[in-house]
Coordinates of C-alpha atoms in Angstrom, one line a residue:
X643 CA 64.1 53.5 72.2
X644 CA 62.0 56.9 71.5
X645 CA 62.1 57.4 75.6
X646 CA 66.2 56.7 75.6
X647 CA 66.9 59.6 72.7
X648 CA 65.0 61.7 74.1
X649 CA 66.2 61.8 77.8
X650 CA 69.4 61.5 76.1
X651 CA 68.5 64.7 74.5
X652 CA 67.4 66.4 77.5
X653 CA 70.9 65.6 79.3
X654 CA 72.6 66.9 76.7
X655 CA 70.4 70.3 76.5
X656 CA 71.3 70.5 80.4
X657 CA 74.2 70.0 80.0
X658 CA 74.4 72.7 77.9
X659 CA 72.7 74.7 80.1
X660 CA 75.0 74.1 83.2
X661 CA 78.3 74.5 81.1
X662 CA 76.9 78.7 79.9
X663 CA 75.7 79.7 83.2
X664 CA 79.0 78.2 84.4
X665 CA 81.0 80.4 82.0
X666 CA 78.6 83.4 82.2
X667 CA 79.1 83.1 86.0
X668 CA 83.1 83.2 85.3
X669 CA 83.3 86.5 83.6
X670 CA 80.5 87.8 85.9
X671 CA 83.1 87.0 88.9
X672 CA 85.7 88.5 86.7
X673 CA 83.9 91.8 87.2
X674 CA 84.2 92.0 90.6
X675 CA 80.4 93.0 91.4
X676 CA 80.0 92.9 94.7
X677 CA 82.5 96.0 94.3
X678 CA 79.4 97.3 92.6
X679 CA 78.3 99.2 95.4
X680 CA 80.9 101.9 95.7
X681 CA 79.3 103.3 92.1
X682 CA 76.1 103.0 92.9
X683 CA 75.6 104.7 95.8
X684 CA 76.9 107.9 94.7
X685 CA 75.0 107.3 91.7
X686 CA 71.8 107.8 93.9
X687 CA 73.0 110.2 96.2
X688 CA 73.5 112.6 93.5
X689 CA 70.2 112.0 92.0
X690 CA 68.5 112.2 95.5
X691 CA 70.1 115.7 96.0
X692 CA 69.1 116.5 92.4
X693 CA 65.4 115.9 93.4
X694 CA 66.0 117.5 97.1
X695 CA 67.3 120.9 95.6
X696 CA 65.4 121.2 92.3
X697 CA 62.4 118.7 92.6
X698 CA 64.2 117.4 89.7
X699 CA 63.9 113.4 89.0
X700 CA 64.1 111.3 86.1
X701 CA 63.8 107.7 86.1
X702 CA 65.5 107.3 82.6
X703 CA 68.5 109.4 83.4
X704 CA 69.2 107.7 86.8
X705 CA 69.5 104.3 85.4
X706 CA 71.4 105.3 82.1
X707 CA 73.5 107.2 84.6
X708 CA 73.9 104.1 86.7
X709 CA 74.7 101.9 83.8
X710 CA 77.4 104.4 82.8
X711 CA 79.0 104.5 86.3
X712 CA 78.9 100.5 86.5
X713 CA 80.3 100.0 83.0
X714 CA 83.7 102.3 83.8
X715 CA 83.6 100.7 87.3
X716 CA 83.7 97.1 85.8
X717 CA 86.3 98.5 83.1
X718 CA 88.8 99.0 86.1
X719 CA 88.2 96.7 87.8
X720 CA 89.1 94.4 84.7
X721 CA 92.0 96.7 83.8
X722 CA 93.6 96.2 87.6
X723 CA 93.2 92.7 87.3
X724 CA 95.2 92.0 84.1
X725 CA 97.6 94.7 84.8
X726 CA 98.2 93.4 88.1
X727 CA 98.9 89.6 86.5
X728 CA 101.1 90.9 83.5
X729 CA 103.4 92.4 85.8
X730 CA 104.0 89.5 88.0
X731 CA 102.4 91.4 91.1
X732 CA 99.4 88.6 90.6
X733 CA 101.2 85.1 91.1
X734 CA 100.1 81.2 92.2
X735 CA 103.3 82.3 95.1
X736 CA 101.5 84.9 96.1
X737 CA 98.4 83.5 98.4
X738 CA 97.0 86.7 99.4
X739 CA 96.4 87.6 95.6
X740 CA 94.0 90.3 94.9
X741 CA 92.6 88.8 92.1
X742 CA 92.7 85.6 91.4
X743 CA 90.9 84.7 88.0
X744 CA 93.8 84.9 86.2
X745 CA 96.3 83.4 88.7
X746 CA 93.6 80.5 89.1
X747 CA 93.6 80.4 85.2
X748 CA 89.8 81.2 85.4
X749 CA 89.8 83.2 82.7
X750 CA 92.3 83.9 80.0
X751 CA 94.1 87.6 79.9
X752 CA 92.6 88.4 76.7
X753 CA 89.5 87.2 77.8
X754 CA 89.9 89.8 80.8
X755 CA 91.3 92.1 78.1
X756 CA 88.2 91.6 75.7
X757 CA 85.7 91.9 78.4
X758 CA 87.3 94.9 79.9
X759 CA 87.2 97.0 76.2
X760 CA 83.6 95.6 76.0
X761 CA 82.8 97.4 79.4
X762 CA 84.6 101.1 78.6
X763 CA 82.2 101.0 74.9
X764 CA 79.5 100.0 77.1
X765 CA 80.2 103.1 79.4
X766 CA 80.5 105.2 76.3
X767 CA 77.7 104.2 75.1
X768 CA 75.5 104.9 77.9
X769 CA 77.3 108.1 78.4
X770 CA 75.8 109.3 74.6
X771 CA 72.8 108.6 75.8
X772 CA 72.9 110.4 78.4
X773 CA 74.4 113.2 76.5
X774 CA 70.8 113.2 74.5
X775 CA 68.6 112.8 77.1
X776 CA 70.3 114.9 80.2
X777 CA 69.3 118.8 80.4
X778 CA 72.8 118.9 80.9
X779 CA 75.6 120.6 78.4
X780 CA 77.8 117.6 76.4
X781 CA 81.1 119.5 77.5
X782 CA 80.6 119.6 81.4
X783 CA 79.2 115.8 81.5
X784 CA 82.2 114.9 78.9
X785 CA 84.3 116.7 81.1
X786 CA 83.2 114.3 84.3
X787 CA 82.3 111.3 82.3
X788 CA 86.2 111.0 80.9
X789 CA 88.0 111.9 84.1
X790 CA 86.5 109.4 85.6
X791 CA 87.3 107.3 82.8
X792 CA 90.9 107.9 82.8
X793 CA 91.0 107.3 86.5
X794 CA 89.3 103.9 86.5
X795 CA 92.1 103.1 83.8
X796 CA 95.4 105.1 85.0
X797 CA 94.8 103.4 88.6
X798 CA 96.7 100.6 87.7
X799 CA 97.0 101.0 83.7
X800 CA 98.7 103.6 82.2
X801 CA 101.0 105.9 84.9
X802 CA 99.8 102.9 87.4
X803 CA 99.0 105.8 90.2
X804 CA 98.2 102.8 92.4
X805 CA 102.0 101.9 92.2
X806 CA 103.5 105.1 93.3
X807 CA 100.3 105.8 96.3
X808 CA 98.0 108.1 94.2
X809 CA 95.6 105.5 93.8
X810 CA 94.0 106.6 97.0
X811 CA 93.6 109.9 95.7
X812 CA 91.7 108.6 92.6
X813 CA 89.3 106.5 95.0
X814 CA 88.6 109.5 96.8
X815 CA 87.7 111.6 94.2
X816 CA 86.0 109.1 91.5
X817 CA 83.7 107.2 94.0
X818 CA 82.7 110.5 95.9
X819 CA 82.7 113.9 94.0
X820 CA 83.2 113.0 90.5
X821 CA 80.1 110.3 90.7
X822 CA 77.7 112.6 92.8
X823 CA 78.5 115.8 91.0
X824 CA 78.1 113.5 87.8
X825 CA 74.4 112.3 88.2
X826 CA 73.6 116.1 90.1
X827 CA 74.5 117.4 86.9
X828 CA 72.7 114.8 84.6
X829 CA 69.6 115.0 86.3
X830 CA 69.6 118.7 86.9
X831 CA 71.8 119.9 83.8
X832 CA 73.6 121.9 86.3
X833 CA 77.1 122.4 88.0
X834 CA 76.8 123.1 91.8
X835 CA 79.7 122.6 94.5
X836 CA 77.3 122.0 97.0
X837 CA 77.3 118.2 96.1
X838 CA 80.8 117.8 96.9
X839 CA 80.0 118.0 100.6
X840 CA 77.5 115.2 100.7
X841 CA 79.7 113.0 98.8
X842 CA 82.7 113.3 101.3
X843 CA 81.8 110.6 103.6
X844 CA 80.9 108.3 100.8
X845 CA 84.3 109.4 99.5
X846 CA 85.9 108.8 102.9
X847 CA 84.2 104.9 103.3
X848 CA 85.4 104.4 99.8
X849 CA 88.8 105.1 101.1
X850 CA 88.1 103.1 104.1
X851 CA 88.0 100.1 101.6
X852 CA 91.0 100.4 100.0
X853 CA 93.1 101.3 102.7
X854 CA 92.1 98.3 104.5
X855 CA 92.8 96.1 101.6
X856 CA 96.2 97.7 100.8
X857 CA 97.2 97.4 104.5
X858 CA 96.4 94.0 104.5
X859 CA 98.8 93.5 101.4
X860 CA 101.6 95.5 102.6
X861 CA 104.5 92.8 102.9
X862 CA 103.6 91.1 99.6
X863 CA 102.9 94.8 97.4
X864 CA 106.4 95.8 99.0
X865 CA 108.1 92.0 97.5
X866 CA 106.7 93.6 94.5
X867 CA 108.2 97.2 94.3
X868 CA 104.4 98.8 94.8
X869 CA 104.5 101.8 97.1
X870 CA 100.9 102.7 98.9
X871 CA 99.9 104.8 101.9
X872 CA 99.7 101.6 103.8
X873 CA 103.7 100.9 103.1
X874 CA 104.4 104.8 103.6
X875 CA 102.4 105.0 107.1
X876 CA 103.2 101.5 108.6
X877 CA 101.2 99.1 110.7
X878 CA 100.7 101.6 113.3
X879 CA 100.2 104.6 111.3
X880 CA 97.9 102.5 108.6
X881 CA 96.0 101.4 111.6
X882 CA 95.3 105.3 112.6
X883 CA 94.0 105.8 109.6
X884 CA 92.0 103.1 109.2
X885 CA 90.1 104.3 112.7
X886 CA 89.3 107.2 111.3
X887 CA 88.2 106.9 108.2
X888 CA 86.0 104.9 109.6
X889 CA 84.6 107.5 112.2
X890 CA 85.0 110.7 109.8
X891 CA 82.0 109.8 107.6
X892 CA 80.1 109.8 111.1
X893 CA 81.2 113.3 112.1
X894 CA 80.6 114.9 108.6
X895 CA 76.9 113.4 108.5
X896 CA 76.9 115.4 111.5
X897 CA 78.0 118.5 110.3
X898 CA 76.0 118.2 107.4
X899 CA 73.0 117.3 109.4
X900 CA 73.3 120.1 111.1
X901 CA 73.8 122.6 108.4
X902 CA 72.1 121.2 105.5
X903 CA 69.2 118.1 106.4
X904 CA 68.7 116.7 109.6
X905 CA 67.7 113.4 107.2
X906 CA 71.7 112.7 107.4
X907 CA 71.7 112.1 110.6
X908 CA 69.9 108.7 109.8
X909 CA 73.5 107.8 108.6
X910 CA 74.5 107.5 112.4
X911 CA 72.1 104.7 113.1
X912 CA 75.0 102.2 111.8
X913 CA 76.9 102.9 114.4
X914 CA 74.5 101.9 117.1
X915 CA 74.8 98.5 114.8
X916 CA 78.2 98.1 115.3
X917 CA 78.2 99.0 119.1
X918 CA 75.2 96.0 119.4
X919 CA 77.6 93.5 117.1
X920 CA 78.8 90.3 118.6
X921 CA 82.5 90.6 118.3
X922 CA 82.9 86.9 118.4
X923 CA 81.0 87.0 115.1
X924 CA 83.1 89.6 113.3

């Protein structure tokens, strides 16, 4: 009988077990991390060229900073998915639905809703601590810190600039030169323009991403009243585009290799990858 309770016990406690990490795994889908990326590298690119121009690096700073940058990032992310649900652009009809934790009644919107203010006080939080340990001045990194903030929640929230085609412009600008110049500047303490040239081509693949996406959504974002450089430009012009934003970030490492580091040029080695892919492979 002893033997019976207890491996009843044990069942029970897995069970447990298996029903968290299955609701844990939920809101951790929820955040869309595999987006993740698009912060991070900017993240340490600036603090690469922060230790290339002023032999500057801290440990500390870089992951608070990174912490910072994946909590707004997550925010958005969370913001664009209940946004997009509320206003019916979302739907079961829809089968090439962005997101579909909500559609797929995954999650609940005010879970999404809960989780998302959870991630912007997280992202506050880490930016005060950055205030206190960053050589840099409170206004300049408040300056950066909330820009990028109000872009990760005005892209669909808000003005929705991703429903009258400025989201590409926030893109651009929040996962290139607002990121690099905001972990140059906490790691350094200073403002230089000199970032904003390395973070073009990682502004430019960032692009890449999104333009892809939105051109693959054109018919169904146009059912639902959303305009987007992909609806303005057409399949032929969107295609353009696509081509060379993906061959841009090439030519600037390039340029920047030859003016700046020859180290960039290592960013050219991809292509040689894609030239040796199997296109019956993808």
């Amino acid at each position: 009988m002893q033997n019976n309770s207890h491996a009843k016990e044990g069942n029970k406690c897995r069970v447990k077990k298996t029903s968290l990490s299955q609701e844990l795994s939920k809101y951790l889908a929820a955040l869309r991390p595999w987006s993740f990326t698009s912060s991070f590298t900017p993240v340490a690119l600036g603090s690469a060229l922060a230790y290339m121009e002023h032999a500057e690096f801290s440990l500390l700073i870089s992951l608070v900073t990174c912490l910072t940058a994946l909590s707004v990032h997550a925010a958005g992310n969370l913001v664009n998915t209940y946004v997009d649900y509320v206003r019916g652009i979302d739907t079961k009809k829809k089968k090439d639905a962005n997101h579909k934790t909500l559609v797929d009644s995954v999650l609940m919107p005010g879970d999404i809703a809960w989780l998302g203010g959870l991630s912007y006080v997280l992202g506050c939080c880490g930016f005060l601590l950055l205030a206190y340990i960053s050589p840099a001045r409170m206004e300049h990194l408040a300056l950066i810190y909330f820009g990028g903030l109000s872009g990760s929640f005005l892209y669909t929230g808000g003005l929705g600039l991703k429903y009258v085609a400025l989201g590409d412009v926030v893109v651009f600008l929040t996962f290139g030169p607002l990121t690099v110049v905001f972990a140059f500047l906490s790691q350094t303490g200073e403002l230089s323009n000199e970032p904003i040239f390395y973070a073009i081509p990682l502004a430019i693949s960032a692009e890449a991403v999104l333009h892809c996406n939105n051109t693959r959504h054109m018919e169904s974002d146009t059912d639902a009243g959303i305009v987007t450089l992909a609806i303005l430009l057409g399949h032929t012009g969107s295609y353009i585009l696509f081509v060379m934003l993906l061959f841009l970030p090439y030519i600037a490492f390039v340029y920047l290799g030859l003016h700046y580091s020859k180290c960039l040029y290592i960013g050219t080695k991809t292509l040689t990858k894609h030239s040796q892919q199997d296109p019956s492979k993808g």
